[in-house]
Amino acid sequence: DELHNDDSDNEKKSIRIYAIDLLGSGWSSKPSKTDPIAQAVSGENGRFTDCDSTCYREANPKTTNKKRPTKIRSASTLQNTPLGTASGGNRLATSLELRHPLKSPYNFYTWAEQIVDFTHDII
């Protein structure tokens, strides 16, 4: 909302300003998290070795000269993972789940893929 208010100086400097509306974030329209379309584009699809889901981006490749990065598959739960604490200390998470706790397609993996796609296609 702030970028569109005063872009006259930016036009004179010949710079480009981009704003990305992340799926399901802010005021953007979003289907229900259980909607098949929303579930199909979840960034968690195809990411974990213990799941047979298919990555939307890999199943629907765009025709472009640039090669898109492929997902690095890992286990959905990390074991004995060292973490920092708010007070600057350390603790050990015996089991750390990487999936969204509510199975929402609106997650950091999905948003990261949107940013990668945007950067790949536009910039």
Coordinates of N, CA, C and O in Angstrom, one line a residue:
D1 N 0.8 -1.2 0.0 CA 0.0 0.0 0.0 C 0.9 1.3 0.0 O 0.4 2.3 -0.5
E2 N 2.0 1.2 0.6 CA 2.9 2.4 0.7 C 3.6 2.7 -0.6 O 3.8 3.9 -0.9
L3 N 3.9 1.7 -1.4 CA 4.7 2.0 -2.6 C 3.9 2.8 -3.7 O 4.5 3.6 -4.3
H4 N 2.7 2.7 -3.8 CA 1.9 3.4 -4.9 C 1.7 4.8 -4.5 O 1.3 5.6 -5.4
N5 N 1.9 5.2 -3.3 CA 1.6 6.6 -2.9 C 2.5 7.6 -3.5 O 2.1 8.7 -3.9
D6 N 3.8 7.3 -3.6 CA 4.8 8.3 -4.0 C 5.8 7.6 -4.9 O 6.9 7.4 -4.5
D7 N 5.5 7.4 -6.1 CA 6.4 6.8 -7.0 C 6.9 7.8 -8.1 O 7.7 7.4 -9.0
S8 N 6.6 9.1 -8.0 CA 7.0 10.0 -9.0 C 8.5 10.2 -8.9 O 9.2 10.3 -10.0
D9 N 9.2 10.2 -7.8 CA 10.6 10.3 -7.7 C 11.3 9.1 -8.3 O 12.3 9.2 -8.9
N10 N 10.7 7.9 -8.1 CA 11.2 6.7 -8.6 C 11.2 6.6 -10.1 O 12.1 6.1 -10.7
E11 N 10.2 7.2 -10.7 CA 10.1 7.2 -12.2 C 11.3 8.0 -12.7 O 11.9 7.7 -13.8
K12 N 11.7 9.1 -12.1 CA 12.8 9.9 -12.6 C 14.1 9.2 -12.4 O 15.0 9.4 -13.2
K13 N 14.2 8.3 -11.5 CA 15.5 7.5 -11.3 C 15.6 6.3 -12.1 O 16.6 5.6 -12.1
S14 N 14.5 5.9 -12.8 CA 14.5 4.7 -13.7 C 14.7 3.4 -12.9 O 15.6 2.6 -13.3
I15 N 14.1 3.3 -11.8 CA 14.1 2.0 -11.1 C 12.8 1.4 -11.1 O 11.8 2.0 -11.4
R16 N 12.8 0.1 -10.9 CA 11.5 -0.6 -10.9 C 11.2 -1.1 -9.5 O 12.1 -1.5 -8.8
I17 N 9.9 -1.0 -9.2 CA 9.5 -1.4 -7.8 C 8.5 -2.5 -8.0 O 7.6 -2.4 -8.9
Y18 N 8.7 -3.6 -7.3 CA 7.8 -4.7 -7.4 C 7.1 -5.0 -6.0 O 7.8 -4.8 -5.0
A19 N 5.9 -5.4 -6.1 CA 5.2 -5.8 -4.9 C 4.6 -7.1 -5.1 O 3.9 -7.3 -6.2
I20 N 4.8 -8.1 -4.3 CA 4.3 -9.4 -4.5 C 3.2 -9.7 -3.5 O 3.4 -9.5 -2.3
D21 N 2.1 -10.1 -4.0 CA 1.0 -10.5 -3.1 C 1.1 -12.0 -2.9 O 0.7 -12.8 -3.7
L22 N 1.6 -12.4 -1.7 CA 1.8 -13.8 -1.4 C 0.4 -14.5 -1.2 O -0.5 -13.9 -0.6
L23 N 0.3 -15.6 -1.8 CA -1.0 -16.4 -1.8 C -1.5 -16.6 -0.3 O -0.8 -17.1 0.5
G24 N -2.7 -16.1 -0.1 CA -3.3 -16.3 1.2 C -2.9 -15.3 2.2 O -3.2 -15.4 3.4
S25 N -2.1 -14.3 1.9 CA -1.5 -13.3 2.8 C -2.2 -12.0 2.7 O -2.5 -11.6 1.6
G26 N -2.4 -11.3 3.8 CA -3.0 -10.0 3.7 C -4.4 -9.9 3.2 O -5.2 -10.8 3.5
W27 N -4.7 -9.0 2.3 CA -6.0 -8.8 1.7 C -6.3 -9.6 0.5 O -7.3 -9.4 -0.1
S28 N -5.3 -10.4 0.0 CA -5.6 -11.2 -1.2 C -6.7 -12.2 -1.0 O -6.9 -12.7 0.1
S29 N -7.4 -12.5 -2.1 CA -8.4 -13.5 -2.0 C -7.7 -14.8 -1.9 O -6.7 -15.0 -2.4
K30 N -8.4 -15.7 -1.2 CA -7.8 -17.0 -1.0 C -8.9 -18.1 -0.9 O -9.8 -17.9 -0.2
P31 N -8.7 -19.2 -1.6 CA -9.6 -20.3 -1.4 C -9.4 -20.9 0.0 O -8.4 -20.7 0.6
S32 N -10.3 -21.7 0.4 CA -10.2 -22.4 1.7 C -9.0 -23.3 1.7 O -8.6 -23.8 0.6
K33 N -8.3 -23.5 2.8 CA -7.1 -24.3 2.9 C -7.4 -25.7 2.5 O -6.4 -26.4 2.1
T34 N -8.6 -26.2 2.5 CA -8.9 -27.5 2.1 C -9.3 -27.6 0.6 O -9.6 -28.7 0.1
D35 N -9.4 -26.5 -0.1 CA -9.8 -26.5 -1.5 C -8.7 -27.2 -2.3 O -7.5 -27.0 -2.1
P36 N -9.1 -28.1 -3.2 CA -8.2 -28.9 -4.0 C -7.2 -28.0 -4.8 O -6.0 -28.4 -4.9
I37 N -7.6 -26.8 -5.2 CA -6.7 -25.9 -6.0 C -5.6 -25.4 -5.0 O -4.4 -25.4 -5.3
A38 N -6.0 -25.0 -3.8 CA -5.1 -24.5 -2.9 C -4.1 -25.6 -2.4 O -2.9 -25.4 -2.3
Q39 N -4.6 -26.8 -2.2 CA -3.8 -27.9 -1.8 C -2.8 -28.3 -2.9 O -1.7 -28.7 -2.6
A40 N -3.2 -28.1 -4.2 CA -2.4 -28.5 -5.3 C -1.1 -27.6 -5.4 O -0.1 -28.1 -5.8
V41 N -1.2 -26.4 -5.0 CA -0.1 -25.5 -5.1 C 0.7 -25.3 -3.8 O 1.7 -24.5 -3.8
S42 N 0.4 -26.1 -2.8 CA 1.1 -26.0 -1.6 C 2.6 -26.3 -1.8 O 3.0 -27.3 -2.5
G43 N 3.5 -25.5 -1.2 CA 4.9 -25.7 -1.3 C 5.4 -26.9 -0.6 O 6.5 -27.3 -0.8
E44 N 4.6 -27.5 0.2 CA 5.0 -28.8 0.9 C 4.9 -30.0 -0.1 O 5.5 -31.0 0.2
N45 N 4.1 -29.9 -1.1 CA 4.0 -31.0 -2.1 C 5.3 -31.3 -2.7 O 6.0 -30.5 -3.2
G46 N 5.6 -32.6 -2.7 CA 6.9 -33.1 -3.3 C 8.1 -32.7 -2.5 O 9.2 -32.9 -3.0
R47 N 8.0 -32.2 -1.3 CA 9.2 -31.7 -0.6 C 9.7 -32.8 0.4 O 10.9 -32.8 0.7
F48 N 8.8 -33.6 0.9 CA 9.2 -34.6 1.9 C 9.3 -36.0 1.4 O 8.5 -36.4 0.6
T49 N 10.3 -36.7 1.8 CA 10.5 -38.1 1.4 C 9.5 -39.1 1.9 O 9.3 -40.1 1.2
D50 N 8.8 -38.8 2.9 CA 7.8 -39.7 3.5 C 6.4 -39.3 3.1 O 5.4 -39.6 3.7
C51 N 6.3 -38.7 1.9 CA 5.0 -38.3 1.3 C 5.0 -38.5 -0.2 O 6.0 -38.3 -0.8
D52 N 3.9 -39.0 -0.7 CA 3.9 -39.3 -2.2 C 3.2 -38.1 -3.0 O 2.9 -38.3 -4.1
S53 N 3.1 -36.9 -2.4 CA 2.5 -35.8 -3.1 C 3.4 -35.4 -4.3 O 4.6 -35.6 -4.2
T54 N 2.8 -34.7 -5.2 CA 3.6 -34.2 -6.4 C 3.7 -32.7 -6.4 O 2.7 -32.0 -6.1
C55 N 4.9 -32.2 -6.7 CA 5.1 -30.8 -6.7 C 4.4 -30.2 -7.9 O 4.6 -30.7 -9.1
Y56 N 3.6 -29.2 -7.7 CA 2.8 -28.6 -8.8 C 3.8 -28.0 -9.8 O 3.5 -28.1 -11.0
R57 N 4.8 -27.4 -9.4 CA 5.8 -26.7 -10.3 C 6.5 -27.8 -11.2 O 6.7 -27.5 -12.4
E58 N 6.8 -28.9 -10.6 CA 7.5 -30.0 -11.4 C 6.5 -30.7 -12.3 O 6.8 -31.2 -13.4
A59 N 5.2 -30.8 -11.9 CA 4.2 -31.5 -12.7 C 3.7 -30.6 -13.9 O 3.2 -31.1 -14.9
N60 N 3.9 -29.3 -13.7 CA 3.4 -28.3 -14.7 C 4.6 -27.4 -15.1 O 4.5 -26.2 -14.8
P61 N 5.6 -27.9 -15.8 CA 6.7 -27.0 -16.1 C 6.4 -25.9 -17.1 O 5.6 -26.2 -18.0
K62 N 6.9 -24.8 -16.9 CA 6.7 -23.7 -17.8 C 7.7 -23.8 -18.9 O 8.8 -24.2 -18.7
T63 N 7.3 -23.4 -20.1 CA 8.2 -23.4 -21.2 C 9.1 -22.1 -21.2 O 8.6 -21.0 -21.4
T64 N 10.3 -22.3 -20.8 CA 11.2 -21.1 -20.7 C 12.6 -21.7 -20.9 O 12.9 -22.8 -20.8
N65 N 13.5 -20.8 -21.2 CA 14.9 -21.1 -21.4 C 15.6 -21.3 -20.1 O 16.7 -22.0 -20.0
K66 N 15.1 -20.7 -19.0 CA 15.7 -20.8 -17.7 C 15.3 -22.1 -17.0 O 14.1 -22.5 -17.0
K67 N 16.2 -22.8 -16.4 CA 15.9 -24.0 -15.6 C 15.5 -23.6 -14.2 O 16.1 -22.9 -13.5
R68 N 14.3 -24.1 -13.8 CA 13.9 -23.8 -12.4 C 14.6 -24.7 -11.4 O 14.9 -25.9 -11.7
P69 N 14.8 -24.2 -10.3 CA 15.5 -25.1 -9.2 C 14.5 -26.2 -8.8 O 13.3 -26.0 -8.8
T70 N 15.1 -27.3 -8.5 CA 14.3 -28.5 -8.1 C 14.3 -28.5 -6.5 O 15.2 -28.0 -5.9
K71 N 13.3 -29.1 -6.0 CA 13.2 -29.1 -4.5 C 14.2 -30.1 -4.0 O 14.4 -31.2 -4.6
I72 N 14.7 -29.8 -2.9 CA 15.5 -30.8 -2.1 C 14.6 -31.5 -1.2 O 13.9 -30.9 -0.3
R73 N 14.4 -32.8 -1.4 CA 13.5 -33.6 -0.5 C 14.2 -34.0 0.7 O 15.4 -34.3 0.8
S74 N 13.5 -34.0 1.8 CA 14.0 -34.3 3.1 C 12.9 -35.0 3.9 O 11.7 -35.0 3.5
A75 N 13.2 -35.5 5.1 CA 12.2 -36.0 6.0 C 11.3 -34.9 6.5 O 11.8 -33.8 6.6
S76 N 10.1 -35.2 6.8 CA 9.2 -34.1 7.3 C 9.4 -33.8 8.7 O 8.9 -32.8 9.2
T77 N 10.1 -34.6 9.4 CA 10.4 -34.4 10.9 C 11.9 -34.5 11.1 O 12.5 -35.5 10.7
L78 N 12.5 -33.5 11.7 CA 13.9 -33.6 12.1 C 14.1 -34.1 13.5 O 13.3 -33.7 14.4
Q79 N 15.1 -34.9 13.7 CA 15.3 -35.4 15.1 C 16.5 -34.8 15.7 O 17.5 -34.5 15.0
N80 N 16.4 -34.5 17.0 CA 17.5 -34.0 17.8 C 18.2 -32.8 17.1 O 19.4 -32.8 16.8
T81 N 17.4 -31.7 17.0 CA 17.8 -30.5 16.3 C 18.1 -29.4 17.3 O 17.3 -29.1 18.1
P82 N 19.4 -28.9 17.2 CA 19.7 -27.8 18.2 C 19.0 -26.5 17.7 O 19.0 -26.2 16.5
L83 N 18.4 -25.8 18.7 CA 17.7 -24.6 18.4 C 18.2 -23.5 19.4 O 18.6 -23.8 20.5
G84 N 18.1 -22.3 19.0 CA 18.4 -21.2 19.9 C 17.1 -20.8 20.7 O 16.0 -21.1 20.3
T85 N 17.3 -20.1 21.8 CA 16.2 -19.7 22.6 C 16.1 -18.1 22.5 O 17.1 -17.5 22.1
A86 N 15.0 -17.6 23.0 CA 14.8 -16.1 23.0 C 15.8 -15.4 23.9 O 16.2 -14.3 23.6
S87 N 16.3 -16.1 24.9 CA 17.3 -15.5 25.8 C 18.7 -15.7 25.4 O 19.6 -15.3 26.1
G88 N 18.9 -16.3 24.2 CA 20.3 -16.4 23.7 C 20.9 -17.8 24.0 O 22.0 -18.0 23.7
G89 N 20.1 -18.6 24.7 CA 20.6 -19.9 25.0 C 20.4 -21.0 23.9 O 20.1 -20.6 22.8
N90 N 20.6 -22.2 24.3 CA 20.3 -23.3 23.3 C 19.4 -24.3 23.9 O 19.4 -24.5 25.2
R91 N 18.7 -25.1 23.1 CA 18.0 -26.2 23.5 C 17.9 -27.2 22.4 O 18.2 -26.9 21.2
L92 N 17.6 -28.4 22.7 CA 17.5 -29.5 21.7 C 16.1 -29.9 21.5 O 15.4 -30.3 22.4
A93 N 15.6 -29.8 20.3 CA 14.3 -30.3 19.9 C 14.4 -31.7 19.5 O 15.0 -32.0 18.5
T94 N 13.8 -32.6 20.3 CA 13.9 -34.0 20.0 C 13.2 -34.4 18.7 O 13.6 -35.3 18.0
S95 N 12.1 -33.7 18.4 CA 11.3 -34.0 17.2 C 10.8 -32.6 16.7 O 10.0 -32.0 17.4
L96 N 11.2 -32.3 15.5 CA 10.8 -31.0 14.9 C 10.1 -31.2 13.6 O 10.7 -31.6 12.6
E97 N 8.8 -31.0 13.6 CA 7.9 -31.2 12.4 C 8.1 -30.0 11.5 O 7.9 -28.8 11.9
L98 N 8.3 -30.2 10.2 CA 8.5 -29.2 9.2 C 7.3 -28.8 8.5 O 7.2 -27.8 7.8
R99 N 6.2 -29.6 8.6 CA 5.0 -29.3 7.9 C 4.2 -28.3 8.7 O 4.3 -28.2 9.9
H100 N 3.3 -27.6 8.0 CA 2.4 -26.6 8.6 C 1.5 -27.4 9.6 O 0.9 -28.5 9.2
P101 N 1.4 -27.0 10.8 CA 0.6 -27.8 11.8 C -0.8 -27.9 11.5 O -1.5 -28.9 12.0
L102 N -1.4 -27.1 10.7 CA -2.8 -27.2 10.4 C -3.0 -27.7 8.9 O -4.1 -27.6 8.4
K103 N -2.0 -28.1 8.3 CA -2.0 -28.6 6.9 C -2.4 -27.5 5.9 O -3.0 -27.8 4.9
S104 N -2.1 -26.3 6.3 CA -2.5 -25.2 5.4 C -1.6 -25.1 4.2 O -0.3 -25.2 4.4
P105 N -2.1 -24.8 3.0 CA -1.2 -24.6 1.9 C -0.5 -23.2 1.9 O 0.4 -22.9 1.2
Y106 N -1.0 -22.4 2.8 CA -0.4 -21.0 3.0 C 0.7 -21.1 4.0 O 0.5 -20.9 5.2
N107 N 1.9 -21.4 3.5 CA 3.0 -21.7 4.4 C 4.3 -21.1 3.8 O 4.3 -20.6 2.7
F108 N 5.4 -21.1 4.5 CA 6.6 -20.5 4.1 C 7.1 -21.2 2.8 O 7.8 -20.6 2.0
Y109 N 6.9 -22.5 2.7 CA 7.4 -23.2 1.4 C 6.6 -22.7 0.2 O 7.2 -22.4 -0.8
T110 N 5.3 -22.5 0.3 CA 4.5 -22.0 -0.8 C 5.0 -20.5 -1.1 O 5.2 -20.2 -2.3
W111 N 5.2 -19.7 -0.1 CA 5.6 -18.3 -0.3 C 7.0 -18.3 -0.9 O 7.3 -17.4 -1.8
A112 N 7.9 -19.1 -0.5 CA 9.2 -19.1 -1.0 C 9.2 -19.5 -2.5 O 9.9 -18.9 -3.3
E113 N 8.3 -20.5 -2.9 CA 8.2 -20.8 -4.3 C 7.6 -19.7 -5.1 O 8.0 -19.5 -6.2
Q114 N 6.7 -18.9 -4.5 CA 6.2 -17.8 -5.3 C 7.3 -16.8 -5.5 O 7.3 -16.2 -6.6
I115 N 8.1 -16.5 -4.5 CA 9.2 -15.5 -4.7 C 10.2 -16.0 -5.7 O 10.6 -15.3 -6.6
V116 N 10.5 -17.3 -5.7 CA 11.5 -17.9 -6.7 C 10.9 -17.8 -8.1 O 11.6 -17.4 -9.0
D117 N 9.6 -18.1 -8.2 CA 8.9 -18.1 -9.5 C 8.9 -16.6 -10.0 O 9.2 -16.4 -11.2
F118 N 8.6 -15.7 -9.2 CA 8.5 -14.3 -9.5 C 9.9 -13.8 -10.0 O 10.1 -13.2 -11.1
T119 N 10.9 -14.1 -9.2 CA 12.3 -13.7 -9.6 C 12.7 -14.4 -10.9 O 13.3 -13.7 -11.7
H120 N 12.4 -15.6 -11.0 CA 12.7 -16.4 -12.2 C 12.0 -15.8 -13.5 O 12.7 -15.6 -14.5
D121 N 10.8 -15.5 -13.4 CA 10.0 -15.1 -14.5 C 10.0 -13.6 -14.8 O 9.9 -13.2 -16.0
I122 N 10.2 -12.7 -13.8 CA 10.0 -11.3 -14.0 C 11.3 -10.5 -14.0 O 11.6 -9.7 -14.8
I123 N 12.2 -10.8 -13.0 CA 13.4 -10.0 -12.8 C 14.5 -10.5 -13.7 O 14.7 -11.6 -13.9

